[in-house]
mmCIF file of C-alpha atoms in Angstrom:
data_model
loop_
_atom_site.group_PDB
_atom_site.id
_atom_site.type_symbol
_atom_site.label_atom_id
_atom_site.label_comp_id
_atom_site.label_asym_id
_atom_site.label_seq_id
_atom_site.Cartn_x
_atom_site.Cartn_y
_atom_site.Cartn_z
ATOM 1 C CA MET H 289 -18.013 40.424 73.182
ATOM 2 C CA THR H 290 -18.043 39.052 70.142
ATOM 3 C CA GLU H 291 -16.212 35.593 69.290
ATOM 4 C CA SER H 292 -15.264 34.136 65.883
ATOM 5 C CA PHE H 293 -16.062 30.415 65.698
ATOM 6 C CA HIS H 294 -13.779 28.743 62.432
ATOM 7 C CA ARG H 295 -15.539 25.695 61.683
ATOM 8 C CA SER H 296 -15.255 23.646 58.757
ATOM 9 C CA GLY H 297 -16.563 25.480 56.055
ATOM 10 C CA GLU H 298 -16.500 29.112 57.647
ATOM 11 C CA TYR H 299 -13.790 31.552 56.565
ATOM 12 C CA GLU H 300 -12.965 34.608 58.489
ATOM 13 C CA ASN H 301 -14.448 37.744 56.833
ATOM 14 C CA PRO H 302 -11.327 39.721 56.006
ATOM 15 C CA TYR H 303 -13.903 43.378 56.225
ATOM 16 C CA GLU H 304 -14.817 42.671 59.628
ATOM 17 C CA GLY H 305 -14.447 45.926 62.032
ATOM 18 C CA GLN H 306 -14.624 47.992 58.650
ATOM 19 C CA GLN H 307 -17.586 50.074 57.503
ATOM 20 C CA GLN H 308 -19.635 48.372 54.785
ATOM 21 C CA ALA H 309 -22.344 49.158 52.365
ATOM 22 C CA PRO H 310 -25.973 48.651 53.120
ATOM 23 C CA VAL H 311 -27.005 45.741 52.118
ATOM 24 C CA ASN H 312 -30.940 46.314 50.597
ATOM 25 C CA PRO H 313 -33.030 43.648 52.167
ATOM 26 C CA GLU H 314 -34.574 43.292 49.033
ATOM 27 C CA TRP H 315 -32.098 41.709 46.604
ATOM 28 C CA PRO H 316 -31.646 38.008 46.336
ATOM 29 C CA PRO H 317 -29.301 36.481 48.848
ATOM 30 C CA PRO H 318 -26.223 34.958 46.701
ATOM 31 C CA PRO H 319 -26.519 30.874 46.030
ATOM 32 C CA ALA H 320 -25.047 28.294 47.908
ATOM 33 C CA TYR H 321 -23.227 27.867 45.023
ATOM 34 C CA ALA H 322 -22.325 28.530 41.472
ATOM 35 C CA PRO H 323 -24.267 27.835 38.847
ATOM 36 C CA ALA H 324 -24.097 24.378 36.642
ATOM 37 C CA HIS H 325 -23.603 26.752 33.586
ATOM 38 C CA ALA H 326 -21.182 28.790 34.491
ATOM 39 C CA PRO H 327 -18.384 28.604 32.732
ATOM 40 C CA HIS H 328 -14.973 27.420 33.974
ATOM 41 C CA PRO H 329 -11.965 29.999 33.733
ATOM 42 C CA LYS H 330 -9.342 27.941 32.784
ATOM 43 C CA LYS H 331 -12.112 26.999 29.549
ATOM 44 C CA ARG H 332 -10.987 29.821 27.888
ATOM 45 C CA GLY H 333 -8.043 28.669 26.700
ATOM 46 C CA ARG H 334 -8.651 25.930 25.234
ATOM 47 C CA GLY H 335 -9.505 27.136 21.145
ATOM 48 C CA PRO H 336 -6.832 28.238 21.002
ATOM 49 C CA LEU H 337 -4.857 24.502 21.725
ATOM 50 C CA ALA H 338 -7.796 22.682 20.478
ATOM 51 C CA LEU H 339 -7.056 24.418 17.284
ATOM 52 C CA ILE H 340 -3.095 23.799 17.320
ATOM 53 C CA ALA H 341 -3.760 20.797 18.231
ATOM 54 C CA ALA H 342 -5.939 19.518 14.882
ATOM 55 C CA VAL H 343 -3.458 21.501 12.732
ATOM 56 C CA ALA H 344 -0.570 19.311 14.649
ATOM 57 C CA ILE H 345 -2.853 15.869 13.492
ATOM 58 C CA VAL H 346 -3.359 17.007 9.899
ATOM 59 C CA ALA H 347 0.031 17.701 9.536
ATOM 60 C CA ALA H 348 1.447 14.541 10.693
ATOM 61 C CA ALA H 349 -1.147 12.272 8.818
ATOM 62 C CA ILE H 350 -0.309 14.215 5.537
ATOM 63 C CA GLY H 351 3.707 13.860 6.531
ATOM 64 C CA GLY H 352 2.750 10.094 7.316
ATOM 65 C CA GLY H 353 1.602 9.279 3.376
ATOM 66 C CA THR H 354 -2.457 9.273 4.324
ATOM 67 C CA ALA H 355 -3.089 10.523 1.515
ATOM 68 C CA TYR H 356 -5.021 8.155 0.346
ATOM 69 C CA GLY H 357 -7.174 8.548 3.378
ATOM 70 C CA ILE H 358 -7.561 12.158 2.420
ATOM 71 C CA GLN H 359 -8.650 10.819 -1.117
ATOM 72 C CA GLU H 360 -11.481 8.575 -0.228
ATOM 73 C CA LEU H 361 -12.791 11.481 1.757
ATOM 74 C CA THR H 362 -12.706 14.372 -0.228
ATOM 75 C CA GLY H 363 -13.097 11.892 -3.799
ATOM 76 C CA ASN H 364 -10.226 13.559 -5.385
ATOM 77 C CA ASP H 365 -7.764 11.674 -7.522
ATOM 78 C CA THR H 366 -4.307 12.244 -5.121
ATOM 79 C CA VAL H 367 -1.696 10.372 -5.394
ATOM 80 C CA ALA H 368 -0.917 9.061 -2.508
ATOM 81 C CA SER H 369 2.829 9.894 -1.639
ATOM 82 C CA SER H 370 4.965 10.456 0.995
ATOM 83 C CA SER H 371 8.205 12.507 2.142
ATOM 84 C CA THR H 372 9.656 10.544 5.023
ATOM 85 C CA SER H 373 9.376 6.519 5.732
ATOM 86 C CA THR H 374 5.597 5.538 5.649
ATOM 87 C CA ASN H 375 5.037 2.301 7.743
ATOM 88 C CA VAL H 376 2.379 0.337 4.993
ATOM 89 C CA VAL H 377 3.401 -2.292 6.535
ATOM 90 C CA PRO H 378 1.551 -3.691 9.995
ATOM 91 C CA SER H 379 3.778 -3.714 12.798
ATOM 92 C CA SER H 380 3.805 -7.259 13.911
ATOM 93 C CA GLN H 381 5.116 -8.149 9.758
ATOM 94 C CA LYS H 382 6.978 -4.838 9.732
ATOM 95 C CA GLY H 383 11.128 -5.300 8.136
ATOM 96 C CA THR H 384 10.126 -9.088 6.711
ATOM 97 C CA VAL H 385 9.694 -10.188 3.200
ATOM 98 C CA ALA H 386 6.006 -11.602 3.797
ATOM 99 C CA GLY H 387 5.113 -8.082 5.211
ATOM 100 C CA VAL H 388 5.677 -6.312 2.211
ATOM 101 C CA ALA H 389 4.933 -8.794 -0.240
ATOM 102 C CA LYS H 390 0.511 -8.738 1.791
ATOM 103 C CA ALA H 391 0.661 -5.076 1.641
ATOM 104 C CA VAL H 392 2.023 -4.081 -1.810
ATOM 105 C CA SER H 393 0.952 -7.045 -3.731
ATOM 106 C CA PRO H 394 -2.421 -5.308 -4.314
ATOM 107 C CA SER H 395 -1.527 -2.524 -6.033
ATOM 108 C CA ILE H 396 0.538 -3.793 -8.292
ATOM 109 C CA VAL H 397 -0.972 -5.278 -12.010
ATOM 110 C CA GLU H 398 0.305 -7.193 -14.450
ATOM 111 C CA ILE H 399 -0.262 -5.566 -18.453
ATOM 112 C CA SER H 400 -0.149 -6.931 -21.265
ATOM 113 C CA ALA H 401 -0.314 -5.060 -24.511
ATOM 114 C CA THR H 402 -1.184 -5.955 -28.174
ATOM 115 C CA SER H 403 -0.198 -4.150 -31.628
ATOM 116 C CA ASN H 404 0.245 -5.410 -35.029
ATOM 117 C CA ALA H 405 4.052 -6.245 -34.210
ATOM 118 C CA GLY H 406 2.949 -9.506 -31.618
ATOM 119 C CA SER H 407 2.449 -8.927 -27.680
ATOM 120 C CA SER H 408 4.372 -7.581 -24.758
ATOM 121 C CA THR H 409 3.542 -9.026 -20.818
ATOM 122 C CA GLY H 410 4.459 -6.110 -18.186
ATOM 123 C CA SER H 411 4.099 -4.833 -14.535
ATOM 124 C CA GLY H 412 2.438 -1.326 -13.066
ATOM 125 C CA VAL H 413 1.779 0.557 -9.631
ATOM 126 C CA ILE H 414 -1.788 1.346 -8.818
ATOM 127 C CA ILE H 415 -1.031 5.030 -7.601
ATOM 128 C CA THR H 416 -4.545 6.214 -7.173
ATOM 129 C CA SER H 417 -8.030 4.133 -6.639
ATOM 130 C CA GLY H 418 -9.480 5.129 -9.293
ATOM 131 C CA GLY H 419 -6.898 2.997 -11.632
ATOM 132 C CA GLU H 420 -4.272 5.461 -13.011
ATOM 133 C CA ILE H 421 -0.661 3.144 -13.411
ATOM 134 C CA VAL H 422 2.781 3.645 -14.080
ATOM 135 C CA THR H 423 4.471 1.113 -15.736
ATOM 136 C CA ASN H 424 7.632 1.801 -17.988
ATOM 137 C CA ASN H 425 7.294 3.277 -21.905
ATOM 138 C CA HIS H 426 9.013 0.145 -23.336
ATOM 139 C CA VAL H 427 5.689 -2.016 -21.848
ATOM 140 C CA VAL H 428 3.299 -0.377 -23.588
ATOM 141 C CA SER H 429 4.672 1.792 -26.457
ATOM 142 C CA GLY H 430 2.987 1.084 -30.256
ATOM 143 C CA ALA H 431 -0.084 -1.396 -28.147
ATOM 144 C CA SER H 432 -3.604 -0.683 -30.007
ATOM 145 C CA ARG H 433 -4.686 -2.756 -26.732
ATOM 146 C CA ILE H 434 -3.717 -2.311 -23.008
ATOM 147 C CA LYS H 435 -5.629 -4.890 -20.883
ATOM 148 C CA ALA H 436 -4.475 -5.091 -16.766
ATOM 149 C CA THR H 437 -5.074 -7.553 -13.847
ATOM 150 C CA THR H 438 -5.156 -6.979 -10.739
ATOM 151 C CA SER H 439 -3.999 -8.921 -7.262
ATOM 152 C CA ASP H 440 -7.216 -10.530 -7.581
ATOM 153 C CA GLY H 441 -7.371 -11.623 -10.565
ATOM 154 C CA LYS H 442 -9.967 -9.049 -11.822
ATOM 155 C CA SER H 443 -9.427 -7.906 -15.533
ATOM 156 C CA TYR H 444 -9.471 -4.300 -17.225
ATOM 157 C CA THR H 445 -9.135 -2.296 -19.930
ATOM 158 C CA ALA H 446 -6.809 0.620 -20.171
ATOM 159 C CA LYS H 447 -6.091 3.592 -22.244
ATOM 160 C CA LEU H 448 -2.335 5.407 -22.002
ATOM 161 C CA VAL H 449 -2.739 8.809 -20.979
ATOM 162 C CA GLY H 450 0.663 9.945 -21.617
ATOM 163 C CA THR H 451 4.100 8.923 -22.175
ATOM 164 C CA ASP H 452 7.728 10.168 -21.638
ATOM 165 C CA SER H 453 10.474 7.920 -23.539
ATOM 166 C CA LYS H 454 13.629 9.997 -22.320
ATOM 167 C CA LYS H 455 12.731 8.491 -18.855
ATOM 168 C CA ASP H 456 11.285 5.420 -19.866
ATOM 169 C CA LEU H 457 7.714 5.923 -17.411
ATOM 170 C CA ALA H 458 3.811 5.947 -19.063
ATOM 171 C CA LEU H 459 1.201 6.601 -17.456
ATOM 172 C CA ILE H 460 -2.086 4.252 -18.478
ATOM 173 C CA LYS H 461 -5.376 4.426 -16.785
ATOM 174 C CA LEU H 462 -8.190 1.531 -16.450
ATOM 175 C CA GLU H 463 -11.448 1.796 -17.190
ATOM 176 C CA ASN H 464 -14.172 1.626 -15.287
ATOM 177 C CA ALA H 465 -12.296 0.812 -11.715
ATOM 178 C CA SER H 466 -12.664 2.599 -8.327
ATOM 179 C CA GLY H 467 -11.829 1.125 -4.766
ATOM 180 C CA LEU H 468 -8.236 0.251 -5.989
ATOM 181 C CA LYS H 469 -5.470 -0.006 -3.563
ATOM 182 C CA ALA H 470 -2.925 2.833 -4.162
ATOM 183 C CA ALA H 471 0.497 2.120 -3.128
ATOM 184 C CA THR H 472 2.242 4.405 -1.268
ATOM 185 C CA LEU H 473 5.353 6.527 -3.339
ATOM 186 C CA GLY H 474 8.263 7.399 -0.734
ATOM 187 C CA ASP H 475 11.297 9.066 -1.267
ATOM 188 C CA SER H 476 14.328 7.868 -2.991
ATOM 189 C CA ALA H 477 16.676 10.241 -1.947
ATOM 190 C CA GLY H 478 17.160 8.349 1.080
ATOM 191 C CA ILE H 479 18.104 5.248 -0.083
ATOM 192 C CA GLN H 480 21.628 4.004 0.658
ATOM 193 C CA VAL H 481 23.458 1.722 -0.809
ATOM 194 C CA GLY H 482 22.360 -1.489 1.477
ATOM 195 C CA ASP H 483 19.531 -0.613 2.213
ATOM 196 C CA GLN H 484 17.054 -3.578 1.722
ATOM 197 C CA VAL H 485 14.180 -3.966 -1.028
ATOM 198 C CA VAL H 486 11.716 -6.749 -2.831
ATOM 199 C CA ALA H 487 10.578 -6.214 -6.327
ATOM 200 C CA ILE H 488 7.071 -7.388 -7.684
ATOM 201 C CA GLY H 489 6.123 -8.283 -10.659
ATOM 202 C CA SER H 490 4.327 -10.744 -13.122
ATOM 203 C CA PRO H 491 8.097 -12.094 -14.673
ATOM 204 C CA GLU H 492 7.533 -14.111 -17.784
ATOM 205 C CA GLY H 493 4.067 -13.678 -17.139
ATOM 206 C CA LEU H 494 3.763 -15.130 -13.441
ATOM 207 C CA SER H 495 1.460 -12.538 -12.058
ATOM 208 C CA GLY H 496 2.357 -11.329 -8.475
ATOM 209 C CA THR H 497 6.192 -12.707 -8.187
ATOM 210 C CA VAL H 498 8.159 -11.562 -5.076
ATOM 211 C CA THR H 499 11.554 -11.351 -4.914
ATOM 212 C CA SER H 500 14.393 -9.648 -2.676
ATOM 213 C CA GLY H 501 17.559 -8.486 -1.803
ATOM 214 C CA ILE H 502 19.346 -4.948 -1.346
ATOM 215 C CA VAL H 503 19.870 -1.455 -3.237
ATOM 216 C CA SER H 504 23.607 -2.523 -4.580
ATOM 217 C CA ALA H 505 24.335 0.810 -6.719
ATOM 218 C CA LEU H 506 22.818 3.981 -6.525
ATOM 219 C CA ASP H 507 22.725 6.832 -9.358
ATOM 220 C CA ARG H 508 23.403 4.351 -11.921
ATOM 221 C CA ASP H 509 23.958 5.762 -15.996
ATOM 222 C CA VAL H 510 21.300 3.681 -17.669
ATOM 223 C CA THR H 511 21.077 4.033 -21.277
ATOM 224 C CA VAL H 512 17.652 2.569 -23.307
ATOM 225 C CA PRO H 513 15.864 2.899 -26.311
ATOM 226 C CA THR H 514 13.148 5.701 -27.137
ATOM 227 C CA GLU H 515 10.163 5.976 -28.578
ATOM 228 C CA GLU H 516 11.246 5.490 -32.111
ATOM 229 C CA ASP H 517 13.435 2.306 -31.844
ATOM 230 C CA GLN H 518 10.856 0.689 -29.493
ATOM 231 C CA GLY H 519 9.022 0.363 -32.045
ATOM 232 C CA GLN H 520 10.882 -3.151 -32.343
ATOM 233 C CA SER H 521 10.580 -3.913 -28.584
ATOM 234 C CA GLN H 522 7.141 -6.444 -29.378
ATOM 235 C CA GLN H 523 9.785 -8.938 -31.124
ATOM 236 C CA TRP H 524 11.121 -9.119 -27.296
ATOM 237 C CA GLY H 525 8.173 -9.034 -25.622
ATOM 238 C CA GLN H 526 8.543 -9.648 -22.132
ATOM 239 C CA GLY H 527 7.732 -13.427 -21.343
ATOM 240 C CA GLN H 528 7.052 -15.026 -25.041
ATOM 241 C CA GLY H 529 10.546 -16.737 -24.887
ATOM 242 C CA GLN H 530 14.050 -16.633 -25.530
ATOM 243 C CA GLY H 531 15.502 -13.318 -26.501
ATOM 244 C CA ASP H 532 12.841 -11.750 -24.741
ATOM 245 C CA GLN H 533 15.018 -8.774 -23.164
ATOM 246 C CA TRP H 534 14.186 -4.938 -22.897
ATOM 247 C CA PRO H 535 17.747 -4.158 -24.440
ATOM 248 C CA PHE H 536 20.168 -1.759 -22.499
ATOM 249 C CA GLU H 537 23.577 0.059 -21.980
ATOM 250 C CA PHE H 538 25.087 -0.101 -18.633
ATOM 251 C CA GLY H 539 29.003 0.775 -17.989
ATOM 252 C CA GLY H 540 29.827 1.040 -21.902
ATOM 253 C CA ARG H 541 28.215 -2.547 -22.504
ATOM 254 C CA GLN H 542 25.109 -3.377 -23.874
ATOM 255 C CA PHE H 543 22.918 -6.427 -22.638
ATOM 256 C CA ASN H 544 20.244 -7.765 -24.088
ATOM 257 C CA GLY H 545 20.807 -6.751 -27.897
ATOM 258 C CA ASP H 546 21.233 -3.813 -29.569
ATOM 259 C CA THR H 547 20.144 -0.514 -27.817
ATOM 260 C CA GLY H 548 19.949 1.166 -31.537
ATOM 261 C CA ASN H 549 21.213 4.887 -32.651
ATOM 262 C CA ASP H 550 18.468 6.535 -30.861
ATOM 263 C CA THR H 551 18.882 6.432 -26.946
ATOM 264 C CA THR H 552 18.353 8.389 -23.847
ATOM 265 C CA THR H 553 19.974 7.520 -20.353
ATOM 266 C CA TYR H 554 18.735 8.459 -16.804
ATOM 267 C CA LYS H 555 20.084 7.632 -13.663
ATOM 268 C CA ALA H 556 18.916 4.227 -11.449
ATOM 269 C CA LEU H 557 18.707 2.477 -8.806
ATOM 270 C CA GLN H 558 20.741 -0.950 -8.727
ATOM 271 C CA THR H 559 19.232 -3.780 -7.074
ATOM 272 C CA ASP H 560 20.781 -7.415 -6.956
ATOM 273 C CA ALA H 561 17.012 -8.677 -6.463
ATOM 274 C CA SER H 562 15.992 -11.175 -8.863
ATOM 275 C CA LEU H 563 14.440 -9.694 -12.204
ATOM 276 C CA ASN H 564 13.442 -11.001 -15.113
ATOM 277 C CA PRO H 565 11.539 -9.810 -18.239
ATOM 278 C CA GLY H 566 8.011 -8.878 -17.532
ATOM 279 C CA ASN H 567 9.551 -7.624 -14.327
ATOM 280 C CA SER H 568 9.662 -4.157 -16.468
ATOM 281 C CA GLY H 569 7.153 -1.498 -15.015
ATOM 282 C CA GLY H 570 7.133 -2.992 -11.608
ATOM 283 C CA ALA H 571 7.982 -2.224 -8.329
ATOM 284 C CA LEU H 572 11.068 -1.456 -5.865
ATOM 285 C CA ILE H 573 9.683 -1.348 -2.537
ATOM 286 C CA ASP H 574 11.634 -0.490 1.019
ATOM 287 C CA MET H 575 10.917 -2.499 4.320
ATOM 288 C CA ASN H 576 8.180 -0.399 4.937
ATOM 289 C CA GLY H 577 5.916 -0.764 1.752
ATOM 290 C CA ASN H 578 6.696 2.355 0.518
ATOM 291 C CA ILE H 579 7.467 2.202 -3.543
ATOM 292 C CA ILE H 580 11.631 3.070 -3.942
ATOM 293 C CA GLY H 581 11.765 2.720 -7.839
ATOM 294 C CA ILE H 582 9.917 1.361 -10.888
ATOM 295 C CA ASN H 583 11.578 -1.374 -12.343
ATOM 296 C CA SER H 584 12.889 -1.115 -15.797
ATOM 297 C CA ALA H 585 16.151 -2.521 -17.267
ATOM 298 C CA MET H 586 17.339 -6.226 -16.234
ATOM 299 C CA TYR H 587 20.349 -8.071 -17.693
ATOM 300 C CA SER H 588 18.537 -11.832 -18.723
ATOM 301 C CA PRO H 589 20.756 -14.101 -19.850
ATOM 302 C CA THR H 590 19.105 -17.257 -22.881
ATOM 303 C CA SER H 591 18.786 -20.610 -22.258
ATOM 304 C CA GLN H 592 20.825 -20.687 -25.611
ATOM 305 C CA ALA H 593 23.941 -20.823 -23.964
ATOM 306 C CA SER H 594 26.015 -23.946 -23.783
ATOM 307 C CA SER H 595 27.658 -22.867 -20.002
ATOM 308 C CA SER H 596 24.933 -23.408 -17.046
ATOM 309 C CA SER H 597 27.082 -20.623 -15.327
ATOM 310 C CA ASP H 598 25.357 -18.434 -18.076
ATOM 311 C CA ALA H 599 22.011 -19.068 -16.627
ATOM 312 C CA GLY H 600 19.612 -17.449 -14.267
ATOM 313 C CA SER H 601 19.624 -14.017 -12.040
ATOM 314 C CA VAL H 602 22.853 -12.231 -12.071
ATOM 315 C CA GLY H 603 21.315 -9.946 -9.892
ATOM 316 C CA LEU H 604 21.874 -6.936 -12.506
ATOM 317 C CA GLY H 605 18.840 -4.687 -12.310
ATOM 318 C CA PHE H 606 17.933 -1.544 -12.520
ATOM 319 C CA ALA H 607 14.693 0.496 -11.230
ATOM 320 C CA ILE H 608 13.897 4.300 -11.997
ATOM 321 C CA PRO H 609 14.389 6.276 -8.858
ATOM 322 C CA ILE H 610 10.459 7.159 -7.341
ATOM 323 C CA ASN H 611 11.642 10.818 -7.413
ATOM 324 C CA THR H 612 12.062 10.864 -10.293
ATOM 325 C CA VAL H 613 8.415 9.383 -11.066
ATOM 326 C CA LYS H 614 6.819 12.015 -9.186
ATOM 327 C CA ALA H 615 8.676 14.716 -10.728
ATOM 328 C CA ASP H 616 7.041 13.474 -14.589
ATOM 329 C CA LEU H 617 3.700 12.909 -12.536
ATOM 330 C CA ALA H 618 2.502 16.176 -13.921
ATOM 331 C CA LYS H 619 3.656 16.099 -17.454
ATOM 332 C CA LEU H 620 2.012 12.340 -17.815
ATOM 333 C CA ARG H 621 -1.337 13.624 -16.822
ATOM 334 C CA ALA H 622 -1.674 16.404 -18.746
ATOM 335 C CA GLY H 623 -1.122 13.804 -22.069
ATOM 336 C CA SER H 624 2.885 13.716 -23.006
ATOM 337 C CA THR H 625 4.053 12.704 -26.371
ATOM 338 C CA ASP H 626 7.439 13.063 -25.770
#
């Protein structure tokens, strides 16, 4: 009589009692354990999953506004742009003016433009590490020499690449520049009235000046002179003394002088962040550190007024929405002189 024992590690033969194929004594016995190199069947599904995960990570990186990092890896002069709100500001300082200023100031430059008629001072936003800078057309219009100074005090000679007087935009390129910190261009379509903002520029030639406020209105029709009349702009000087304001028209009224006969009108963001001559071309920034506008027009009462109530910031400033800028970049890079 045969007995079956089931000790630990043993098993009952399910084919016991059935006729089995003869065993060739020359066949080697089966291994006591599976070879170490034997593939596990579950690993077969990891290839597609890994590919999907990799694609998801790349998509998240691009959607998260990390085009600057990709630019550094590939060597392409790519604009860092975000279709969503990217957190440029470190989490420890998120939502603070100090955090925004620290994160974005290295991407803002002071621009000095010289022509036969005089000189002007404005601001600009670095959009590529190779030195492409967006500013206002009226800051560099008619200039024979352009110089830009970064937040760390380095000065570069710049050349004019393209202009669009209808939108008061210009693109300049620094010579022999590399490794600059490019700003992240946000999405102005998502801006709401009441959103907090920070402005950085060089008002009255005081580079790196930071002010803050809110978006006070959207889609304001702002009228400014076009290039034909901007030969006059050098007399305003953007920070050279009394009367150095860029004229504009808003709500049927003209501010800072006569806009002339040849004008253009664009939709602007309105802000109560303090802007002064020299802020033109600088950045309007959301609290995550994304550029949402290029400051372009502001009302600055002259000190000649007899009433002290007319002095100081009146909280009436305008910025070109950054989506307008992004839509115009290809044209500016192509050397437009419109």
